[in-house]
XYZ file of C-alpha atoms in Angstrom:
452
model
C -42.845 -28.298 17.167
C -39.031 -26.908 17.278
C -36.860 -27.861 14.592
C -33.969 -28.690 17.521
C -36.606 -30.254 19.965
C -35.792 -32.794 22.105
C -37.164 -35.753 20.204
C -34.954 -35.371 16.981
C -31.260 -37.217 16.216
C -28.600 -35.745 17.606
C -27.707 -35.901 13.878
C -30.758 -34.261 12.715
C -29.852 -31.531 15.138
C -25.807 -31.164 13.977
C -27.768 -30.765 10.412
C -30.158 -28.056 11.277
C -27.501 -26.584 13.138
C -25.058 -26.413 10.196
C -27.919 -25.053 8.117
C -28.670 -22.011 10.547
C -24.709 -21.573 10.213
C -24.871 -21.372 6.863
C -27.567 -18.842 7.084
C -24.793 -16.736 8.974
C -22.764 -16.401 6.210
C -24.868 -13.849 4.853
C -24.707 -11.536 7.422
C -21.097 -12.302 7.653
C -20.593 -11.275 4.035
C -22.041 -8.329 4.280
C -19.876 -7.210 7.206
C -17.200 -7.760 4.602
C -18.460 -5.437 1.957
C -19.216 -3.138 5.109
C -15.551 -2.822 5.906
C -14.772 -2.762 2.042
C -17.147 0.364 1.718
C -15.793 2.048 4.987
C -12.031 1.835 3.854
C -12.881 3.157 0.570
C -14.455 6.260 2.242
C -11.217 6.477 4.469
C -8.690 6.722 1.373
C -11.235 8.968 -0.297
C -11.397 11.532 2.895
C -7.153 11.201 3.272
C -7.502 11.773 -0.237
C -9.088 14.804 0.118
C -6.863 15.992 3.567
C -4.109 16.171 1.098
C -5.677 17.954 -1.731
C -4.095 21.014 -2.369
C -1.050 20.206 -0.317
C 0.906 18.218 -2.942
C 0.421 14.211 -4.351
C 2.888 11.305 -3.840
C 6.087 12.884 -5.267
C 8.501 11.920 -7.929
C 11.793 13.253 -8.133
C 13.518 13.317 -11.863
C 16.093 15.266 -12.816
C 18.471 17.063 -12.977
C 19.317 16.545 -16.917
C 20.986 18.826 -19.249
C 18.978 19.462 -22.152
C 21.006 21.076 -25.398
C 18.551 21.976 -28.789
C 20.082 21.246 -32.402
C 18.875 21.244 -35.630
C 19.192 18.517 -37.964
C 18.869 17.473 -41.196
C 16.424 14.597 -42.283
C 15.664 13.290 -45.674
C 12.621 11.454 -46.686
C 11.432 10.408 -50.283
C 8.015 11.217 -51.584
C 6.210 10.091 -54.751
C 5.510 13.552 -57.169
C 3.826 12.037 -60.637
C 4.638 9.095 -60.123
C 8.548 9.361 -59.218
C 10.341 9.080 -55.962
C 11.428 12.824 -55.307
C 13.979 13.161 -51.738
C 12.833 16.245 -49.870
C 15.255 17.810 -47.123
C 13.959 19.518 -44.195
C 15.395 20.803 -40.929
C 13.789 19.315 -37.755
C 14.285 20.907 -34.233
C 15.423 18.122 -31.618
C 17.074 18.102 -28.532
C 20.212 16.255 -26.500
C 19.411 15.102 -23.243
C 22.583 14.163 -21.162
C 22.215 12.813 -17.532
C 24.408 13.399 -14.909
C 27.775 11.192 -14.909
C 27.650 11.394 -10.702
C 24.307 12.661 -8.493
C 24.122 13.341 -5.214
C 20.805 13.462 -3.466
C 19.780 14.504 -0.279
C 16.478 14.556 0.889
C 15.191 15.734 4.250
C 11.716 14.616 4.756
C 9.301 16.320 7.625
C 5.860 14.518 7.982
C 2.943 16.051 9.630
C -0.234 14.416 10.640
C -3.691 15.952 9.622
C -6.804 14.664 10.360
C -10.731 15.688 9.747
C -13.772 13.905 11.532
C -12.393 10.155 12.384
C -10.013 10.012 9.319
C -6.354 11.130 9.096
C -3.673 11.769 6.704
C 0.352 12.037 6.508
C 1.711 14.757 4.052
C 5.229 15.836 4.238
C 7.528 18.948 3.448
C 10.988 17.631 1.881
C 14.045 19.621 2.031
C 16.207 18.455 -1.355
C 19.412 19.150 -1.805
C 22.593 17.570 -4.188
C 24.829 18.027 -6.469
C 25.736 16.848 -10.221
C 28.591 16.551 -12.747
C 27.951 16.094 -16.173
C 30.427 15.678 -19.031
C 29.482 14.401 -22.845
C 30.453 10.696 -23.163
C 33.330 10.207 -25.458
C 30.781 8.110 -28.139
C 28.711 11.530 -27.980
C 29.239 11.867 -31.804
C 28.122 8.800 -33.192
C 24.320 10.033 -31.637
C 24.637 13.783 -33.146
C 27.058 15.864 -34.767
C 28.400 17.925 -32.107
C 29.087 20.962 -34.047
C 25.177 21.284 -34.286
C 24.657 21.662 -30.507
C 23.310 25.119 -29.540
C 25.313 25.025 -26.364
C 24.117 28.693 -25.638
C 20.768 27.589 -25.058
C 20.658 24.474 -23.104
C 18.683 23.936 -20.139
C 19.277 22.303 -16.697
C 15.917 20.302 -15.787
C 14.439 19.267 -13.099
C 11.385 17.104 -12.158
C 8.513 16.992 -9.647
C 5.209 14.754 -10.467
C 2.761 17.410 -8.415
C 4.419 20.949 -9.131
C 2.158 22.301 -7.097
C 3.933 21.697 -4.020
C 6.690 22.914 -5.175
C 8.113 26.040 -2.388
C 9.263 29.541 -3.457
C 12.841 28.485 -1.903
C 14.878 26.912 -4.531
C 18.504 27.846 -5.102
C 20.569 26.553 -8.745
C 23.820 27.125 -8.916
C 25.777 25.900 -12.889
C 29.841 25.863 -11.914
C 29.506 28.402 -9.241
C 27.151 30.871 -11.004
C 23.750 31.117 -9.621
C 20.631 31.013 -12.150
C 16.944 31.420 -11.854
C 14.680 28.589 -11.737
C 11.188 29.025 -14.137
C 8.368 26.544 -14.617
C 7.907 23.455 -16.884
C 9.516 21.728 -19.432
C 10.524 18.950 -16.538
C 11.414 15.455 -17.653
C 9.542 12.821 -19.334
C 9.633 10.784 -16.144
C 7.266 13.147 -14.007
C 5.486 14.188 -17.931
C 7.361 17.094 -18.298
C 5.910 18.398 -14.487
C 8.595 20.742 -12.617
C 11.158 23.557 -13.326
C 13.935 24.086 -15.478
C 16.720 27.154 -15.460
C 18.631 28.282 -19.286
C 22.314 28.421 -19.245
C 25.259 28.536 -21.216
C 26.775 25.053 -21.292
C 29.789 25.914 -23.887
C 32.068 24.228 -21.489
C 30.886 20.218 -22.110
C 32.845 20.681 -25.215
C 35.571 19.642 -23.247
C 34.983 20.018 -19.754
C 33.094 19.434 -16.961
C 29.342 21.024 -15.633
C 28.925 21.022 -11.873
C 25.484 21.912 -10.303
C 24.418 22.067 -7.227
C 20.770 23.268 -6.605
C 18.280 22.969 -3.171
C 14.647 23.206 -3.300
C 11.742 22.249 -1.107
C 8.325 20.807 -2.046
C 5.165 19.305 -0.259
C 3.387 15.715 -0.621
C 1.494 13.170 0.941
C 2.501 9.513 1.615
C 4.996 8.883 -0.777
C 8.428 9.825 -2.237
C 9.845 8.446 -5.194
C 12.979 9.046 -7.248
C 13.442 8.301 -10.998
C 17.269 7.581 -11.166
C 19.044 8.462 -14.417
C 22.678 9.590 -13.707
C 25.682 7.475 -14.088
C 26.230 6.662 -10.276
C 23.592 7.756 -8.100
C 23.451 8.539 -4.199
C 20.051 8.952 -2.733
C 20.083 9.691 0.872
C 16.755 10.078 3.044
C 16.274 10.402 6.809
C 12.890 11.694 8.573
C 11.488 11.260 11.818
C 8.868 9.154 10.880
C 8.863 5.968 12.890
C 6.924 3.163 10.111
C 9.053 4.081 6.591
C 8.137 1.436 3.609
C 10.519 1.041 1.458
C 9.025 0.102 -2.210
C 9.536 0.174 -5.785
C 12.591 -1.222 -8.184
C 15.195 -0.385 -5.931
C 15.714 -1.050 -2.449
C 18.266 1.057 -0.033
C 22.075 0.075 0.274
C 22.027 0.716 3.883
C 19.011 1.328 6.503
C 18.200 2.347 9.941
C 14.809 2.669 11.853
C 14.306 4.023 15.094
C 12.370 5.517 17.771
C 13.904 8.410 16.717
C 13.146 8.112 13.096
C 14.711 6.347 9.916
C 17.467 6.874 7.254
C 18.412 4.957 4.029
C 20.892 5.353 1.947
C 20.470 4.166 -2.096
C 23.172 3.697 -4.533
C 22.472 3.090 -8.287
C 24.279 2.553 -11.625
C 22.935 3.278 -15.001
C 24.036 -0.168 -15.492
C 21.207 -1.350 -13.329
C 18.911 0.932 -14.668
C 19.558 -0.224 -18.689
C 20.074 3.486 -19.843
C 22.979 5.157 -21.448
C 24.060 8.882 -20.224
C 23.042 10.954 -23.236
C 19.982 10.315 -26.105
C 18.451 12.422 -28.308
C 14.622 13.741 -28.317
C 13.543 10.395 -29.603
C 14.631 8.466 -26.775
C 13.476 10.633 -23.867
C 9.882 11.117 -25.038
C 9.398 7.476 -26.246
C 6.530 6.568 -23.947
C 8.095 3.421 -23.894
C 11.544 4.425 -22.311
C 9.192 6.551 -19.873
C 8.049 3.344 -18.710
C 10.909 1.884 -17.905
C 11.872 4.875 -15.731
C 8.554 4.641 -13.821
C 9.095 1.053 -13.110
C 12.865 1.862 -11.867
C 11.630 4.028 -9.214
C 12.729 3.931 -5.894
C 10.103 4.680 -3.494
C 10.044 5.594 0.429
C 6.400 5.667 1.898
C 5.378 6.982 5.236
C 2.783 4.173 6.440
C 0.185 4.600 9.036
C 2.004 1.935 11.821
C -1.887 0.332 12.292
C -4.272 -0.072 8.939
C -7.573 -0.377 11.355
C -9.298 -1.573 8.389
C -7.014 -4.209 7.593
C -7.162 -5.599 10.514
C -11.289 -5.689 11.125
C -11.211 -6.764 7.419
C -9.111 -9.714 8.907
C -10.992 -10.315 12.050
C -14.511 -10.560 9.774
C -12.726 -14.154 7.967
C -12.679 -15.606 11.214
C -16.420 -15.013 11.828
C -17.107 -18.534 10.390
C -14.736 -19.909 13.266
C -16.338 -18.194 16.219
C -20.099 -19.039 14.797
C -18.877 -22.988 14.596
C -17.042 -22.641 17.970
C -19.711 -21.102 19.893
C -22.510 -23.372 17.741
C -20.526 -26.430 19.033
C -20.775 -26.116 22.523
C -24.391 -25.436 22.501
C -25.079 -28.266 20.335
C -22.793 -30.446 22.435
C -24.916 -28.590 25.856
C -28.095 -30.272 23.138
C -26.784 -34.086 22.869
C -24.992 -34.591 25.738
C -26.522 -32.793 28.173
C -30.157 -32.911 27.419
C -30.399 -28.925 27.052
C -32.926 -27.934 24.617
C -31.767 -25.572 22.135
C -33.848 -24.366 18.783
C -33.233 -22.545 15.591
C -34.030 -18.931 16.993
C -32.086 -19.604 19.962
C -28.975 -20.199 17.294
C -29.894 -17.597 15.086
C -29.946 -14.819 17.916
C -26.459 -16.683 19.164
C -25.367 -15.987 15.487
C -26.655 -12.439 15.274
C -24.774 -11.709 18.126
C -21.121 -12.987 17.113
C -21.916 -10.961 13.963
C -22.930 -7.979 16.308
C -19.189 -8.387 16.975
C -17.631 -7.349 13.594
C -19.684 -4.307 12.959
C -19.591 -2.908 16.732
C -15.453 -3.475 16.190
C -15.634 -1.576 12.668
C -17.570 1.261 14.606
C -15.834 1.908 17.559
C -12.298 1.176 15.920
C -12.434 4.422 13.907
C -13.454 6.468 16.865
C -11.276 4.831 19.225
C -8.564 3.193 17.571
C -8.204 -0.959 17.072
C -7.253 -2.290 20.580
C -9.607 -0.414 22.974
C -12.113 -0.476 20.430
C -11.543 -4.852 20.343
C -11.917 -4.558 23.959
C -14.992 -2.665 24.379
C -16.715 -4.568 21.575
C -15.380 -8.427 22.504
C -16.676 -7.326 26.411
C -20.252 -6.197 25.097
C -20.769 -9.332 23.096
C -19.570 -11.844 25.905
C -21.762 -9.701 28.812
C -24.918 -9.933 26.352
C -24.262 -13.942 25.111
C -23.571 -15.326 28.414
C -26.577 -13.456 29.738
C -28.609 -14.762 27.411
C -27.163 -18.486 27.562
C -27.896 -18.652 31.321
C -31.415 -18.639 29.647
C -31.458 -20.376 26.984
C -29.279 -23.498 29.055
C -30.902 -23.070 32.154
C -27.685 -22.873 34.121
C -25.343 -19.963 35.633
C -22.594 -22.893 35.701
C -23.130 -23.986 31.284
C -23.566 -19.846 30.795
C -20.337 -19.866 32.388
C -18.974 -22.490 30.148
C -19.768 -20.189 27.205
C -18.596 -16.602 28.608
C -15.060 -19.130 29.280
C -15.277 -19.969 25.202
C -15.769 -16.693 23.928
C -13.171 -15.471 26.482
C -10.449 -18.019 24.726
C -12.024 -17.254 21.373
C -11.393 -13.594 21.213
C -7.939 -13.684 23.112
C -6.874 -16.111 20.438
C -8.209 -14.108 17.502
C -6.092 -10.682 18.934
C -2.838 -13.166 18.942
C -3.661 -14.249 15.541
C -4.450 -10.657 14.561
C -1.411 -9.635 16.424
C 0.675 -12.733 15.098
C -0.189 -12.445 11.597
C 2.558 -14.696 10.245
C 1.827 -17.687 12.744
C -1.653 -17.156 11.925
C -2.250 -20.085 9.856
C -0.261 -22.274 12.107
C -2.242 -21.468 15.408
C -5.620 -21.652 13.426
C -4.686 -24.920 12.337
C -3.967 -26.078 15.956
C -6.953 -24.843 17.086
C -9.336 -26.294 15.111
C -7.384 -29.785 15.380
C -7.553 -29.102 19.320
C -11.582 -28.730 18.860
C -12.356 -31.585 16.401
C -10.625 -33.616 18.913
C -12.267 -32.684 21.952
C -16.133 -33.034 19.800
C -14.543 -36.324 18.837
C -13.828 -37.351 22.335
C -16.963 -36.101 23.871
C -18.982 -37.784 21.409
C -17.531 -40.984 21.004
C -20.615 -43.163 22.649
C -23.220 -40.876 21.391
C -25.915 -42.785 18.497
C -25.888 -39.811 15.746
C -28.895 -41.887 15.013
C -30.537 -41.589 17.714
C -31.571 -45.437 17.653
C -29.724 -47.389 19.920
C -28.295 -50.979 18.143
C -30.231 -53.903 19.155
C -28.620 -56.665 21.385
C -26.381 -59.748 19.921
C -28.112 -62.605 20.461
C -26.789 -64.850 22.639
């Protein structure tokens, strides 16, 4: 005998029919963890794209960096008595720029292998900074001890290896070569630095003005530090995200591209102008910096996976949807439906999901929605014409899974209404079951007579 046959409740059959439902979930799950596994693969392949082009890139820099040697005492125990032993200790001044400004010139590029595809950039960067010692400079180190002669200007980049042969550094007018390393503790000491004479803080002012070009991928970050920063970035790119601890003064995106411009304080950022070795390589005042950041990333304008990923938590909805109307076709109508027939019903809405996944990474979200949504209607209806015995109750059911996948697109589409229209809907369908099944016995035993 069928478990839906004929002869059992019409509540009997809502129960078996929520258990073969529940069965779904299964498959349903693992549709999830499909999608899961596929997206990983995709950031692992744009991962690789981009190897050997240049990571998500942090600007730093530029500081002035001026040695000294200084005195420190410490007391020891020698036979028992405290002896005070002097040494001299290398350390070094770092003093950020009273005034920076930044310009950055960003070019993506789009490169793909198999299905998958990545966005790395060249940048153009360009600016100019003024330093000058702050007038508390000698409560943090005698000045006299600064080895002015040897001080270095230092930049940093978090990938050096995209850093470009083209660089230019100029230190009040007088050009200087740029060598590797010793960057700031922002980017861990990744980028380039150039030696120069900086005799003239003493009582003046440094101006620099440099230009160099590097490569990435995805991101670009800068690690403010200076006294009054100006950040400005334009690009092309169409779909900029703009992250991190500071967002831009002023924006634009268009058609044409974007442009932002960021201003920021060292009052913002909690930092003073100068410190001394112990200060810039405290991991903890390195984490600070990395939390300041502020970051422009060039975003893919549709995350495919993202949105099957979505599409996959409204399986649950279509399976009671489409389960509905073929139980209602059962108890209203007198159509005999059983367990297999609502398990291949099932299989097929989950067919759904993993044809979308599929053809979405060959053939991009929509069309690949379309093609997928119009395979899985053609085949159900088909097969409900059999199962229901009727060309006019298939029809019924190609009409449901018509409405059901346009409204999952808008929802898709409309993704902060989402809740709102989902909520709708399903009041909208609990109050056409209620309606349609106000007279029936759930029993299935009709009430016996009042007596007269």
């Amino acid at each position: 005998m069928e478990l839906l046959a004929s002869d059992r409740s019409p509540g009997m059959k809502l129960l078996l029919s929520l258990l073969v439902a529940a069965v779904l979930t299964i498959p349903v799950f693992t549709v999830y963890l499909l999608v899961y596994d596929r997206q990983n693969q995709s950031e692992t392949a744009r991962s690789s794209i981009a190897e050997g082009w240049g990571g998500p890139q942090i600007l730093a820099g530029p500081l002035i960096v001026i040695p000294y040697q200084e005195e420190v005492s410490r007391t020891v125990q020698e036979n028992g008595r405290p002896m005070t032993r002097t040494s001299v200790q290398r350390r070094e001044l770092f003093l950020a720029p009273a005034t920076l400004d930044l310009d950055t010139k960003i070019k993506p590029e789009r490169r793909s292998r198999s299905i998958y595809e990545a966005v790395v950039y060249d940048a153009d960067i360009s600016g100019a900074a003024t330093f000058r010692l702050p007038a508390d400079t000698a409560r943090i180190v005698d000045i006299a001890r600064l080895e002015f002669d040897k001080a270095e200007l230092r930049f940093g980049v978090a990938d050096p290896r995209g850093l470009k042969p083209v660089n230019r550094i100029a230190i009040d007018g007088r050009a200087v070569p740029a060598q590797p390393g010793n960057g700031p503790a922002a980017t861990n000491g990744s980028g380039f630095f150039a030696s120069f004479d900086a005799a003239r803080l003493r009582d003046g002012v440094v101006t620099a003005r440099f230009a160099y070009a590097l490569r990435g991928h995805s991101v670009v970050s800068l690690a403010p530090r200076a006294g009054a920063t100006r950040w400005s970035v334009t690009s092309p790119w169409q779909h900029p995200s703009f992250t991190g601890g500071f967002l831009p003064e002023s924006r634009n995106v268009t058609a044409d591209g974007f442009s932002a411009t960021y201003r920021i304080s060292n009052l913002a950022l909690g930092m003073t102008l100068v410190g001394t070795s112990g200060s810039e390589a405290d991991p903890r005042t390195q984490e600070v910096r990395l939390v300041a950041e502020a970051q422009v990333g060039l975003i893919q304008p549709v995350d495919l996976y993202a949105q099957v990923n979505r599409s996959v938590k409204y399986g649950f909805l279509f399976i009671g949807f489409t389960f509905m109307a073929f139980l209602l076709f059962d108890v209203v109508a007198s159509v005999r439906v059983s367990v297999v027939e609502y398990l291949l019903v099932g299989a097929g809405l989950v067919l759904f999901f993993v044809l979308l996944l599929a053809f979405a990474e060959v053939i991009g979200f929509t069309p690949a929605y379309i093609v997928a949504a119009g395979g899985v209607i053609a085949l159900l209806t088909a097969y409900s014409a059999a199962v229901l015995g009727s060309r006019h109750r298939a029809g019924f059911i190609a009409g449901l899974l018509v409405a059901l996948y346009g409204v999952l697109y808008i929802l898709l589409s409309l993704e902060a209404y989402s809740l709102l229209i989902g909520s709708l809907l399903l009041f909208a369908a609990l109050a056409a079951v209620m309606y349609l099944t106000r007279n029936l016995d759930w029993g299935g035993r009709a009430a016996p007579p009042l007596a007269a």
